[in-house]
Structure formats: structure tokens, C-alpha cells
PDB file of C-alpha atoms in Angstrom:
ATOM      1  CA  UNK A 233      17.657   7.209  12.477  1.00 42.00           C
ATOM      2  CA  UNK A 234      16.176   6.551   8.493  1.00 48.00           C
ATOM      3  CA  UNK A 235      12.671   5.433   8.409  1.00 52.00           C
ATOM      4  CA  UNK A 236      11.951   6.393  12.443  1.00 77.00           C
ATOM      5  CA  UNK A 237       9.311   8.683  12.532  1.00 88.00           C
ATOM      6  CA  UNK A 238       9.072  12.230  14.344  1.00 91.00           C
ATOM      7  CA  UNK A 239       6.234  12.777  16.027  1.00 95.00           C
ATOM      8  CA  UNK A 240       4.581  16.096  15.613  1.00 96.00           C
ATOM      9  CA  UNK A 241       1.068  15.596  17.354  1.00 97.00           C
ATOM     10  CA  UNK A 242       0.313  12.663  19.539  1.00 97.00           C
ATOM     11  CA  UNK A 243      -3.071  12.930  21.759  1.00 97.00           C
ATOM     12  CA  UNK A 244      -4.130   9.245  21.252  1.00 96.00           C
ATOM     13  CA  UNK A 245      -5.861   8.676  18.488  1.00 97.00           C
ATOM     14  CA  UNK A 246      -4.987  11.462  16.431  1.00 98.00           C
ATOM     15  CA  UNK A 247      -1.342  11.420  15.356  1.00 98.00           C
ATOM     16  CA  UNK A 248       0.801  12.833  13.032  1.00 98.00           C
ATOM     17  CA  UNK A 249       4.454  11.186  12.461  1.00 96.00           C
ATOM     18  CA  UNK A 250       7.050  12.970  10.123  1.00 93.00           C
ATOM     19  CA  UNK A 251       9.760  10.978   7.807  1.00 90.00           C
ATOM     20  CA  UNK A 252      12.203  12.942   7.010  1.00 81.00           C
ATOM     21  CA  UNK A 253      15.880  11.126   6.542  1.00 68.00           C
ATOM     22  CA  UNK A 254      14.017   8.680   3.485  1.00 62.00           C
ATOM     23  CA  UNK A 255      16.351  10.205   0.233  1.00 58.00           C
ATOM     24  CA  UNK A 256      19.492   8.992  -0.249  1.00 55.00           C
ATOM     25  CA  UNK A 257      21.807   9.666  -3.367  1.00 51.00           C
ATOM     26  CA  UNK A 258      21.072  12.823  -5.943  1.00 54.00           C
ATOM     27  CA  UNK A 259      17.581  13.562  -4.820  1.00 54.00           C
ATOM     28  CA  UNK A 260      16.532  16.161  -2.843  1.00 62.00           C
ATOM     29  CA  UNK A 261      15.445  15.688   0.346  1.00 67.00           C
ATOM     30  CA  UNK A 262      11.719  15.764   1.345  1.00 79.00           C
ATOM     31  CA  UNK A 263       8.689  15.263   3.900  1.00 89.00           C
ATOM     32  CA  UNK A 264       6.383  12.601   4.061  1.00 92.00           C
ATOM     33  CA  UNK A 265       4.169  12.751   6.862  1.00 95.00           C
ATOM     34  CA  UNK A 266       0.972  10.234   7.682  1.00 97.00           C
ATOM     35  CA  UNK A 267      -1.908  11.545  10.204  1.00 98.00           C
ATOM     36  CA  UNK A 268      -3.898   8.815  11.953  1.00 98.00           C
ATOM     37  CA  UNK A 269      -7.581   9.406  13.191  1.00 98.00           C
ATOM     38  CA  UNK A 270      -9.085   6.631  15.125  1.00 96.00           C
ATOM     39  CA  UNK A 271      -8.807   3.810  12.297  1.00 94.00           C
ATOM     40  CA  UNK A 272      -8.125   5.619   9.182  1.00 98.00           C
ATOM     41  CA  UNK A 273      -4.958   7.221   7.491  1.00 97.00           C
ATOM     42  CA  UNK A 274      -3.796   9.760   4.834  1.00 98.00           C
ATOM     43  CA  UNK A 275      -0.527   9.952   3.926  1.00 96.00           C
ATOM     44  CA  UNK A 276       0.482  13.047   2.498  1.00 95.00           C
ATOM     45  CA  UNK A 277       2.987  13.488  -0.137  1.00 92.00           C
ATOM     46  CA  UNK A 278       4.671  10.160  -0.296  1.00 90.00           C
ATOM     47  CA  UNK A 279       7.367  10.747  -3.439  1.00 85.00           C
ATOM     48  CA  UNK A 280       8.683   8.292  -5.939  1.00 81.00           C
ATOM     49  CA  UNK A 281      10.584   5.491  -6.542  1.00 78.00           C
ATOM     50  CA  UNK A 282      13.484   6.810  -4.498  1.00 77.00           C
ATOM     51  CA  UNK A 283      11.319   6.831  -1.120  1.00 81.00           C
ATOM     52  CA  UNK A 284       8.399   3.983  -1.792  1.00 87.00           C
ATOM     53  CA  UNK A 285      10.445   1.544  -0.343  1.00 88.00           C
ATOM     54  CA  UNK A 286      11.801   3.088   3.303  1.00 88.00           C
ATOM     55  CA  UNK A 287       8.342   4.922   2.956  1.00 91.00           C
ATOM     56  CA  UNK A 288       6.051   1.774   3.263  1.00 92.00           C
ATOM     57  CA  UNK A 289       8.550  -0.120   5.665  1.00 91.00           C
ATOM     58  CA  UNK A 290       8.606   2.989   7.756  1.00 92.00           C
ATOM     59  CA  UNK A 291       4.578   3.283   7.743  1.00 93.00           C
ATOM     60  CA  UNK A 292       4.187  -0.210   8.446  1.00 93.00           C
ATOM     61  CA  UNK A 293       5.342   0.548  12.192  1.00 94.00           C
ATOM     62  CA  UNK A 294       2.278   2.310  12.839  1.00 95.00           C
ATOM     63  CA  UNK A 295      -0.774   1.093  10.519  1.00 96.00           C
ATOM     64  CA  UNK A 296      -1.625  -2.102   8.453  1.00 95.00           C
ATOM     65  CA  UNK A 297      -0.385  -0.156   5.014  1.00 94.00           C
ATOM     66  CA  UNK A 298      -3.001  -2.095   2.914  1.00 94.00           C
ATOM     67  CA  UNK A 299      -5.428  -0.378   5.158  1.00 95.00           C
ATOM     68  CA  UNK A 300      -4.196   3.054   4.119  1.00 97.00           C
ATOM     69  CA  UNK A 301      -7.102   5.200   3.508  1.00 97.00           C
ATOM     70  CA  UNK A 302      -6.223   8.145   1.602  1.00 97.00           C
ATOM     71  CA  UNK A 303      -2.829   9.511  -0.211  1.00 94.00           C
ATOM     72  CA  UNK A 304      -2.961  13.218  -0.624  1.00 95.00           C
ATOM     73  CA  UNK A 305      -1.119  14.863  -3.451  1.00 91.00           C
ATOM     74  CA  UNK A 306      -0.708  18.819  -3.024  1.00 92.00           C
ATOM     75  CA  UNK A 307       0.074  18.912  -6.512  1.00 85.00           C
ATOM     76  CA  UNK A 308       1.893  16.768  -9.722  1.00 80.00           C
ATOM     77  CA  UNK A 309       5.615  16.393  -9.167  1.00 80.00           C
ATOM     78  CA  UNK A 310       7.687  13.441  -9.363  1.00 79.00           C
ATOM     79  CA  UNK A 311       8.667  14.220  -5.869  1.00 78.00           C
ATOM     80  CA  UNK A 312       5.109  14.110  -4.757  1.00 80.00           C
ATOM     81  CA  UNK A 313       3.642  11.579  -6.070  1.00 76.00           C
ATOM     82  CA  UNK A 314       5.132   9.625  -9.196  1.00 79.00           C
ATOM     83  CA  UNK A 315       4.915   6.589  -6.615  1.00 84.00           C
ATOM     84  CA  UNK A 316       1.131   6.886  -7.183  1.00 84.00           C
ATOM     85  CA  UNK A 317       0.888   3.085  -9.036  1.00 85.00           C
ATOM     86  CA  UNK A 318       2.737   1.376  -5.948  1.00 88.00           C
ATOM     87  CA  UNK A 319       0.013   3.065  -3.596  1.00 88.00           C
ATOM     88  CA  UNK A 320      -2.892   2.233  -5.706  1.00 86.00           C
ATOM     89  CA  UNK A 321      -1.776  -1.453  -6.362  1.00 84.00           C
ATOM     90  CA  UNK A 322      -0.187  -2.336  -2.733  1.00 88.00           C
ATOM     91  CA  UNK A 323      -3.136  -0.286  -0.322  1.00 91.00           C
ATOM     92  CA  UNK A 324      -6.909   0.472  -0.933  1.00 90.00           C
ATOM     93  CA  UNK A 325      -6.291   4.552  -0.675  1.00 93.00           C
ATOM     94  CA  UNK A 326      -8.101   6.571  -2.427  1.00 93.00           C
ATOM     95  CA  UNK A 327      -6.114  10.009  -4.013  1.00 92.00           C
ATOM     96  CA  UNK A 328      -7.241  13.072  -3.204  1.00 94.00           C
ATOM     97  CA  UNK A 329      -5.643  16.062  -5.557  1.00 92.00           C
ATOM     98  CA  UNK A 330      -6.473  19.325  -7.425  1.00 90.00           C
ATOM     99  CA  UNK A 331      -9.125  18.268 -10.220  1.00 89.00           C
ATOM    100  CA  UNK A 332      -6.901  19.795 -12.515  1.00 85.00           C
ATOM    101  CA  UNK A 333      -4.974  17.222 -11.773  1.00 80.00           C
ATOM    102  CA  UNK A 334      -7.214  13.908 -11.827  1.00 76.00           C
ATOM    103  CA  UNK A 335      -7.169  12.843 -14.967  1.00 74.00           C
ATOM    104  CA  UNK A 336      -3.451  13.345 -15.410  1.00 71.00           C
ATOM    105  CA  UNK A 337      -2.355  11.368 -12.188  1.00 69.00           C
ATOM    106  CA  UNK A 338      -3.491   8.004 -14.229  1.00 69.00           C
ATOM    107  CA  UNK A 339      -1.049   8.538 -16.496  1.00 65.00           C
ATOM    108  CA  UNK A 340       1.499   7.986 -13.817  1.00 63.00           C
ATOM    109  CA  UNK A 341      -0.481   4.389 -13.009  1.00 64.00           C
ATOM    110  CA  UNK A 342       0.189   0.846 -14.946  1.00 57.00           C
ATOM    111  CA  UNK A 343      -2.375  -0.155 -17.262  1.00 60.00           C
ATOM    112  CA  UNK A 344      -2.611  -3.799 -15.957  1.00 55.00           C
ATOM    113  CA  UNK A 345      -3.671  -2.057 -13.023  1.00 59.00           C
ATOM    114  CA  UNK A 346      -6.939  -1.794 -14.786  1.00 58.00           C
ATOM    115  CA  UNK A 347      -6.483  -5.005 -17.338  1.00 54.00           C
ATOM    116  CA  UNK A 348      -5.391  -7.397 -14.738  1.00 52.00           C
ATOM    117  CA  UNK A 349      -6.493  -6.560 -11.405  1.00 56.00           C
ATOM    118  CA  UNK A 350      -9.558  -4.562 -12.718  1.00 61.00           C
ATOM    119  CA  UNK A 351      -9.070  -1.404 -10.458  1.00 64.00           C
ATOM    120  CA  UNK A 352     -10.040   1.922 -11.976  1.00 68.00           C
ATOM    121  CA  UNK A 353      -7.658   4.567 -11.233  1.00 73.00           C
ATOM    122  CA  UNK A 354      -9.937   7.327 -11.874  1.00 76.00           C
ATOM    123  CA  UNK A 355     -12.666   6.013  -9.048  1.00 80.00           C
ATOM    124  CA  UNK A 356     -10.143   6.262  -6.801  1.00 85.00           C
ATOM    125  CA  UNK A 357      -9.231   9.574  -7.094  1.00 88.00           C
ATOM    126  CA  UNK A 358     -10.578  12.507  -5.090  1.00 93.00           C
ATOM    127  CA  UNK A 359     -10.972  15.417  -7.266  1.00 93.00           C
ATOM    128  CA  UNK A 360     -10.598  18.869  -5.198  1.00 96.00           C
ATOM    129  CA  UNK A 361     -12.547  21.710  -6.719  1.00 96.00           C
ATOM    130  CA  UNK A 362     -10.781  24.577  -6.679  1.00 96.00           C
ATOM    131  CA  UNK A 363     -11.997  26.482  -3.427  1.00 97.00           C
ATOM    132  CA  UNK A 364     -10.986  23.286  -1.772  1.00 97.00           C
ATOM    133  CA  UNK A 365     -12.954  20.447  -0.016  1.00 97.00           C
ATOM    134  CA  UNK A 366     -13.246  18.984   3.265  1.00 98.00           C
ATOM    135  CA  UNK A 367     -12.097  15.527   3.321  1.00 98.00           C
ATOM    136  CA  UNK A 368     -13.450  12.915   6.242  1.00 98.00           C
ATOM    137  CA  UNK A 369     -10.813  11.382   7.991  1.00 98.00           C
ATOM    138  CA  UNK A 370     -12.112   8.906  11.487  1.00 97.00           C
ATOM    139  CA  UNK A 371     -14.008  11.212  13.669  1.00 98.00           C
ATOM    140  CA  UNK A 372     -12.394  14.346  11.860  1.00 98.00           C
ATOM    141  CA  UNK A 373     -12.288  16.334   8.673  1.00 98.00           C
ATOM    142  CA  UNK A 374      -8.773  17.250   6.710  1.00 98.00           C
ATOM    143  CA  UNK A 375      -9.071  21.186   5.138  1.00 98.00           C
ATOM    144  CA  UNK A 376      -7.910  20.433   1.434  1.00 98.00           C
ATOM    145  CA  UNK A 377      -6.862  24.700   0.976  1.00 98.00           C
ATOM    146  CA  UNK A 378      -6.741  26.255  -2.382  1.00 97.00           C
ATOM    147  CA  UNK A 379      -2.921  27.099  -2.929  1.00 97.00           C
ATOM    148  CA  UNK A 380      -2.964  27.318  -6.762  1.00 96.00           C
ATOM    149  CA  UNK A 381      -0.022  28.948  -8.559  1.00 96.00           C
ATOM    150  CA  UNK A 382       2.274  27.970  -5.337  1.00 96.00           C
ATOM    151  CA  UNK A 383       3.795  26.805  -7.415  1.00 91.00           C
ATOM    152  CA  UNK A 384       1.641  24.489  -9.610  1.00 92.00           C
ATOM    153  CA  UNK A 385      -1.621  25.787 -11.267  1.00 92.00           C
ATOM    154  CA  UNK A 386      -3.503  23.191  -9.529  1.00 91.00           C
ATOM    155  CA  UNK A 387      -2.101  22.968  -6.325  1.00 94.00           C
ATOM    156  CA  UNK A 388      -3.779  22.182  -2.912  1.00 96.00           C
ATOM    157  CA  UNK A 389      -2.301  22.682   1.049  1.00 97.00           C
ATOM    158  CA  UNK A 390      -3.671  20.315   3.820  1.00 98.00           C
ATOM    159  CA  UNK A 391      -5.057  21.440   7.144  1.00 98.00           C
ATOM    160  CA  UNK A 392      -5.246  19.216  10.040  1.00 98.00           C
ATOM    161  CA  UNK A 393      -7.634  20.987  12.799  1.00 98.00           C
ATOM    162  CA  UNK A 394      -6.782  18.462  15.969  1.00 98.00           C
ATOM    163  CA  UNK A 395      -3.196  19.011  15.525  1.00 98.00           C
ATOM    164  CA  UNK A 396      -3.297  22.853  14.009  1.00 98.00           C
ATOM    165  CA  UNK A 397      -0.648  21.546  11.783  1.00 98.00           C
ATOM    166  CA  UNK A 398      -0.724  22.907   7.929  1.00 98.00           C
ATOM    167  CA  UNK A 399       0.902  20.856   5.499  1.00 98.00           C
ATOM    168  CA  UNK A 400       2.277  23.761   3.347  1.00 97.00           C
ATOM    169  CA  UNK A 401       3.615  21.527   0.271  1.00 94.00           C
ATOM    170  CA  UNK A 402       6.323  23.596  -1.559  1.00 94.00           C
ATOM    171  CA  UNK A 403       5.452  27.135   0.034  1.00 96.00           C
ATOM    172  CA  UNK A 404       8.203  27.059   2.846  1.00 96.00           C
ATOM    173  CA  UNK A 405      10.550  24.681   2.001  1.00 95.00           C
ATOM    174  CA  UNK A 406      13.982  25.310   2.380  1.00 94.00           C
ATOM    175  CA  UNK A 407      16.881  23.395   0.844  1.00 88.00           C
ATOM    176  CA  UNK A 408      18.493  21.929   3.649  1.00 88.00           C
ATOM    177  CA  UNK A 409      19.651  18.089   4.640  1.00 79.00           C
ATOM    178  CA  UNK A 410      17.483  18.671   8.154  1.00 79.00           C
ATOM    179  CA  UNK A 411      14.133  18.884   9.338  1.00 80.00           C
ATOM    180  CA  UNK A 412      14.212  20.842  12.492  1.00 90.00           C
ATOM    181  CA  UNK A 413      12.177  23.901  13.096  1.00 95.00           C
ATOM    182  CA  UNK A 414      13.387  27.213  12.394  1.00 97.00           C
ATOM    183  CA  UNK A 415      14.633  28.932  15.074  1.00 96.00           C
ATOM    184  CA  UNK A 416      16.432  32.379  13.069  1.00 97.00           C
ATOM    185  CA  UNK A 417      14.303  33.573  10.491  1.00 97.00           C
ATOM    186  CA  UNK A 418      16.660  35.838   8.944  1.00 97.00           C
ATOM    187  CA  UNK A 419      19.390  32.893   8.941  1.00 97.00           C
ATOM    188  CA  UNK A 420      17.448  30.698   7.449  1.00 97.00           C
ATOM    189  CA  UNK A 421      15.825  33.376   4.824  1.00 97.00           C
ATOM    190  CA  UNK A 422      18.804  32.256   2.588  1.00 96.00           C
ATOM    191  CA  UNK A 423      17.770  28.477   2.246  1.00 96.00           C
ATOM    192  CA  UNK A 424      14.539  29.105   1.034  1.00 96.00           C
ATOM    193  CA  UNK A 425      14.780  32.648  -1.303  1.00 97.00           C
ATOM    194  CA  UNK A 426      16.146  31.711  -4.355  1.00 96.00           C
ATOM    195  CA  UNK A 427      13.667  28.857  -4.674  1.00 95.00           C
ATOM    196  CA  UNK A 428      10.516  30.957  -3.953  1.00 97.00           C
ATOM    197  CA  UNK A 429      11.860  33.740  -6.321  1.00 97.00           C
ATOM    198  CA  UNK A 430      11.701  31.038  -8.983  1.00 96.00           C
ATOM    199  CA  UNK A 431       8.934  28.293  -8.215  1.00 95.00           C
ATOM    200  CA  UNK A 432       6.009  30.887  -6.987  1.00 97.00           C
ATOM    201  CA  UNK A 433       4.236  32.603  -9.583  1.00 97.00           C
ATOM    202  CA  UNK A 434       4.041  36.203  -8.792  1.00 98.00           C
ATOM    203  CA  UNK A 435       3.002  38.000  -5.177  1.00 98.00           C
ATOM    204  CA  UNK A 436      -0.409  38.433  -5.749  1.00 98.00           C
ATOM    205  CA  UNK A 437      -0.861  34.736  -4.779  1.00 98.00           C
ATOM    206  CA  UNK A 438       1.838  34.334  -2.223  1.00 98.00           C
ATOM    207  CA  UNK A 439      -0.326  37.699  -0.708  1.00 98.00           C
ATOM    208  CA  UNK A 440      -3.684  35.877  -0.906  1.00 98.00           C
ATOM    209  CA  UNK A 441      -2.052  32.698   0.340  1.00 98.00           C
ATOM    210  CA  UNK A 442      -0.818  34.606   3.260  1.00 98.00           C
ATOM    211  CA  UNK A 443      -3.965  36.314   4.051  1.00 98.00           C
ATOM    212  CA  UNK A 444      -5.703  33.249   4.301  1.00 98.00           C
ATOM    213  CA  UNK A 445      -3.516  31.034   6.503  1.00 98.00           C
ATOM    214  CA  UNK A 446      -3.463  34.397   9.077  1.00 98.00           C
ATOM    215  CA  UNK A 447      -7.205  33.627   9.645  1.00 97.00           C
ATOM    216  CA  UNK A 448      -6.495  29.697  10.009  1.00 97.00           C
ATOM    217  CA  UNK A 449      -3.908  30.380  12.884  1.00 97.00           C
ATOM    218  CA  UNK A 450      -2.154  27.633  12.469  1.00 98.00           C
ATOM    219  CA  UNK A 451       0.404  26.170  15.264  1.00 98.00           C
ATOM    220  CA  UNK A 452       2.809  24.928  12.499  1.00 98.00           C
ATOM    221  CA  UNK A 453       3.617  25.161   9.129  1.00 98.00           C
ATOM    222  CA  UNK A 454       5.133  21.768   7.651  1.00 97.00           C
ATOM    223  CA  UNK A 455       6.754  21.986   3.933  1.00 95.00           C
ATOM    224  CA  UNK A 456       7.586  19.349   2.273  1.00 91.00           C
ATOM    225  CA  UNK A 457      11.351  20.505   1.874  1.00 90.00           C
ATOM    226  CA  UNK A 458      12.991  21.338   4.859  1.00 91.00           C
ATOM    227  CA  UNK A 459      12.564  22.939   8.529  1.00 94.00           C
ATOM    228  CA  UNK A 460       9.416  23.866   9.839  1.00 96.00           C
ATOM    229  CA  UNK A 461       8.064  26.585  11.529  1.00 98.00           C
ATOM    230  CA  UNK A 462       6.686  26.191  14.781  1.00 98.00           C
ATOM    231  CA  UNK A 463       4.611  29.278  16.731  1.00 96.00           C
ATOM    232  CA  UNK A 464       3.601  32.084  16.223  1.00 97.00           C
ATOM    233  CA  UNK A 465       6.498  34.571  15.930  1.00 97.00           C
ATOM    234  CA  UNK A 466       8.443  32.101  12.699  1.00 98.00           C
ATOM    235  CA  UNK A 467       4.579  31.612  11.307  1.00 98.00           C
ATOM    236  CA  UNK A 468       3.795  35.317  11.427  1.00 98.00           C
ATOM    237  CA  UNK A 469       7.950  35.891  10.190  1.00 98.00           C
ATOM    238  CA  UNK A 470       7.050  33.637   7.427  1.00 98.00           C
ATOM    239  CA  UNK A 471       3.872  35.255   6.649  1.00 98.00           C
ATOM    240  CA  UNK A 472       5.037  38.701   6.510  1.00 98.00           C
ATOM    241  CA  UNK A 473       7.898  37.841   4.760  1.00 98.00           C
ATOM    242  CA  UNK A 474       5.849  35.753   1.882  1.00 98.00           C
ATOM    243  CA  UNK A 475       3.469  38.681   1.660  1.00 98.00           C
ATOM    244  CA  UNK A 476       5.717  41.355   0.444  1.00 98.00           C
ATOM    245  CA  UNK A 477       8.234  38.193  -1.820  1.00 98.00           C
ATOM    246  CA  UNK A 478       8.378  39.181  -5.180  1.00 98.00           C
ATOM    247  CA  UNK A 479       8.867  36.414  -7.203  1.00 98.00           C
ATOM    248  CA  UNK A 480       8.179  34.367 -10.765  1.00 97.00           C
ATOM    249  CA  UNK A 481       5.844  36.903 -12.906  1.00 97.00           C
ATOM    250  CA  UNK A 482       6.989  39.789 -10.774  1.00 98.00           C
ATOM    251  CA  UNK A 483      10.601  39.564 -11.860  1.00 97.00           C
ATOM    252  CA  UNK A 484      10.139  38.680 -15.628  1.00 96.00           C
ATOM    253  CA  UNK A 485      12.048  41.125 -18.517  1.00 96.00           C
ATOM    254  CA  UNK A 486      12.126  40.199 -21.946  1.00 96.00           C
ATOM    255  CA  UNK A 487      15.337  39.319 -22.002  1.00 94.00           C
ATOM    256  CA  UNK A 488      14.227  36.402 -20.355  1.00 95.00           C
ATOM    257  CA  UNK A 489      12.076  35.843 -23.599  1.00 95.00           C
ATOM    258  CA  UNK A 490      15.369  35.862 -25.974  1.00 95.00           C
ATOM    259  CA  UNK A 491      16.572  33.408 -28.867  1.00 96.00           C
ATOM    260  CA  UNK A 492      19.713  32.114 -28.066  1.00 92.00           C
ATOM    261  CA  UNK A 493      22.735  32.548 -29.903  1.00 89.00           C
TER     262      UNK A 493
END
């Protein structure tokens, strides 16, 4: 049912709820998850226009929205975050992104923001160096992860340690109407190749990435687009697969650098 959250981790006071029916019409569908720690909240990737709405109805269910602590951004798309003046004008959150990011995010922000209700937009950003950060959330800490290049130059992952659940932005995500968790690797391999091939940068990241989240151990990967994957055997699938992907820089010619006729 649209705007009824799945639950992904529930142990009391820690929770994380996915939305994942939000989109309607031409966009393409996404994840927008919120974790909850005791009395504070971060909502992770919350869109645009085309999900504000259903977004903050939906989150309502669960937490007083002008409470919301935090709004992470993994990176700078529309899709992520072009929303970003709703959030800062309707809640009290502060923004946590890439630094390379930080002083580009205002841009997608009102200026009466600042004239009329006196709020600077730059205070309330977070900005992530980029090794990454630890970010307080109730009694518990969210892992902002370096991701850069995957597919933005500034782009961050989020680790949730109660939950084991990583929050894997673009790196993942499949382009497919549902949200369940994979369940045939090689089936699903054909949802989610062409876009890696283009978006990533090159497989010395996506190898670096990979090496990295083995040592996390994660118990599920979330994209933002798409089906998850849940356990070990689809993580370590994913992770092998990702390792050896050759993809943006890797596949370049010149004749992708030719004047057109």
C-alpha cells in the first residue's frame, strides 16, 4: 500500500522503515528510508517534489516530522535531495552530505528562507570530509562511508551498526517497479548492468568500494533504486560481482570523444 512503510529493523527503539511505492508518473522509482534511535531521526535520501508530499505524510505515522533531526544526502541529485528547501523550512534537520557538496546544496534552498524566516542554510548543513564522519544519532552513531566516484565525485554511503543495514545510495540499484530482496543474482544481474556500466566511474573504485564494505559485514545492502540484498551469499554475489565490473572510464574510446555530423 503507497506511503505504508516496510520495516527492515525493529528492536524497540531503533528502527528502520522503508518507503518504497512513493513515485508515481515518469519518475523513476526510489528508496526513502528513516532510522529512529530513541528520540531522534535521519531520514535518508528523501527526493524531490515528486515524493515530498507522500514522503512527509508517510513519516508523520511514526515521528513528529518537525522534530526530524537529520536528512542525509549520499550525494546531489534531484532524486536525492532537490526537496532540500521543504525539509529545511517544514523540520529543524540538519543536512549531512559530502563537503564537496555543502555549499552547492543552498542553491537548491529559497532565499526567503534566510530573508524572512532568518535560517541559515549553510549552519545547517553537515559537511562530511572525505574519509567520512561519524554522525550521533540517540544512543548511537550513523557511519557516513566514503563512496566517491559511485557515481558522484562527492558521494557518501550510510552505515547503521544496530541494524547492520548499509544504505548503498546508487551502487546496487536496479531498475525495477519493486523493492523486494534479491533472491537470483544472475536474474537480476540484467536490471542493474547497464546502469553501473554507465553511472560508476571506472573499477578501481567499485574495487576499493568493495573491499571496504567486505570488512564492514554488513547484513544488508539497501540502494536507493530497487531490490535489496539481504545475507551473505547476494552481499558477497554483489561484491564479487562489483569488484571485477568494468564500467565508465574503463570502457571509454575516442570515438566517444567525436564531433558530430
Amino acid at each position: 500500500m503507497p506511503g505504508k512503510a516496510r520495516v527492515l529493523f525493529d528492536n524497540g527503539p531503533h528502527k528502520v522503515l522503508c518507503f518504497d511505492q512513493l513515485v508515481t508518473g515518469d519518475g523513476v522509482q526510489s528508496n526513502q528510508f528513516l532510522i529512529i534511535d530513541h528520540n531522534q531521526h535521519a531520514l535518508l535520501d528523501p527526493g524531490g517534489d515528486l515524493t515530498y508530499m507522500p514522503l512527509s505524510l508517510a513519516v508523520s505515522d511514526y515521528i513528529p516530522v518537525r522534530e526530524l533531526t537529520y536528512v542525509f544526502a549520499s550525494h546531489q541529485d534531484p532524486d536525492i535531495i532537490a526537496s532540500l528547501d521543504k525539509w529545511f523550512l517544514h523540520t529543524g534537520c540538519k543536512v549531512v552530505c559530502s563537503k564537496l557538496w555543502a555549499r552547492f546544496l543552498p542553491h537548491l534552498s529559497a532565499a526567503y528562507l534566510t530573508k524572512h524566516h532568518g535560517q541559515s542554510t549553510t549552519d545547517r548543513m553537515v559537511a562530511v570530509p572525505d574519509r567520512g564522519q561519524l554522525i550521533p544519532l540517540g544512543q548511537t552513531v550513523i557511519k557516513a562511508l566514503p563512496a566517491h566516484f559511485l557515481h558522484s565525485v562527492g558521494n557518501l554511503q550510510f552505515f547503521d551498526p544496530v541494524s547492520g543495514i548499509l544504505f548503498s545510495g546508487d551502487m546496487g540499484a536496479s531498475l525495477v517497479d519493486d523493492a523486494e530482496p534479491v533472491a537470483d543474482f544472475t536474474a537480476h544481474l540484467p536490471s542493474m548492468e547497464g546502469f553501473h556500466r554507465r553511472y560508476m566511474a571506472g573499477n578501481k573504485a567499485c574495487r576499493l568500494w568493495a573491499n571496504m564494505i567486505r570488512t564492514l559485514k554488513p547484513t544488508m545492502i539497501v540502494p536507493q533504486h530497487g531490490r535489496p540484498f539481504v545475507g551473505p551469499a547476494m552481499i558477497n554475489a554483489f561484491l564479487d560481482w562489483t569488484s571485477q565490473l568494468q564500467c565508465g572510464l574503463d570502457l571509454l574510446e575516442q570515438d566517444d570523444y567525436s564531433i558530430p555530423n
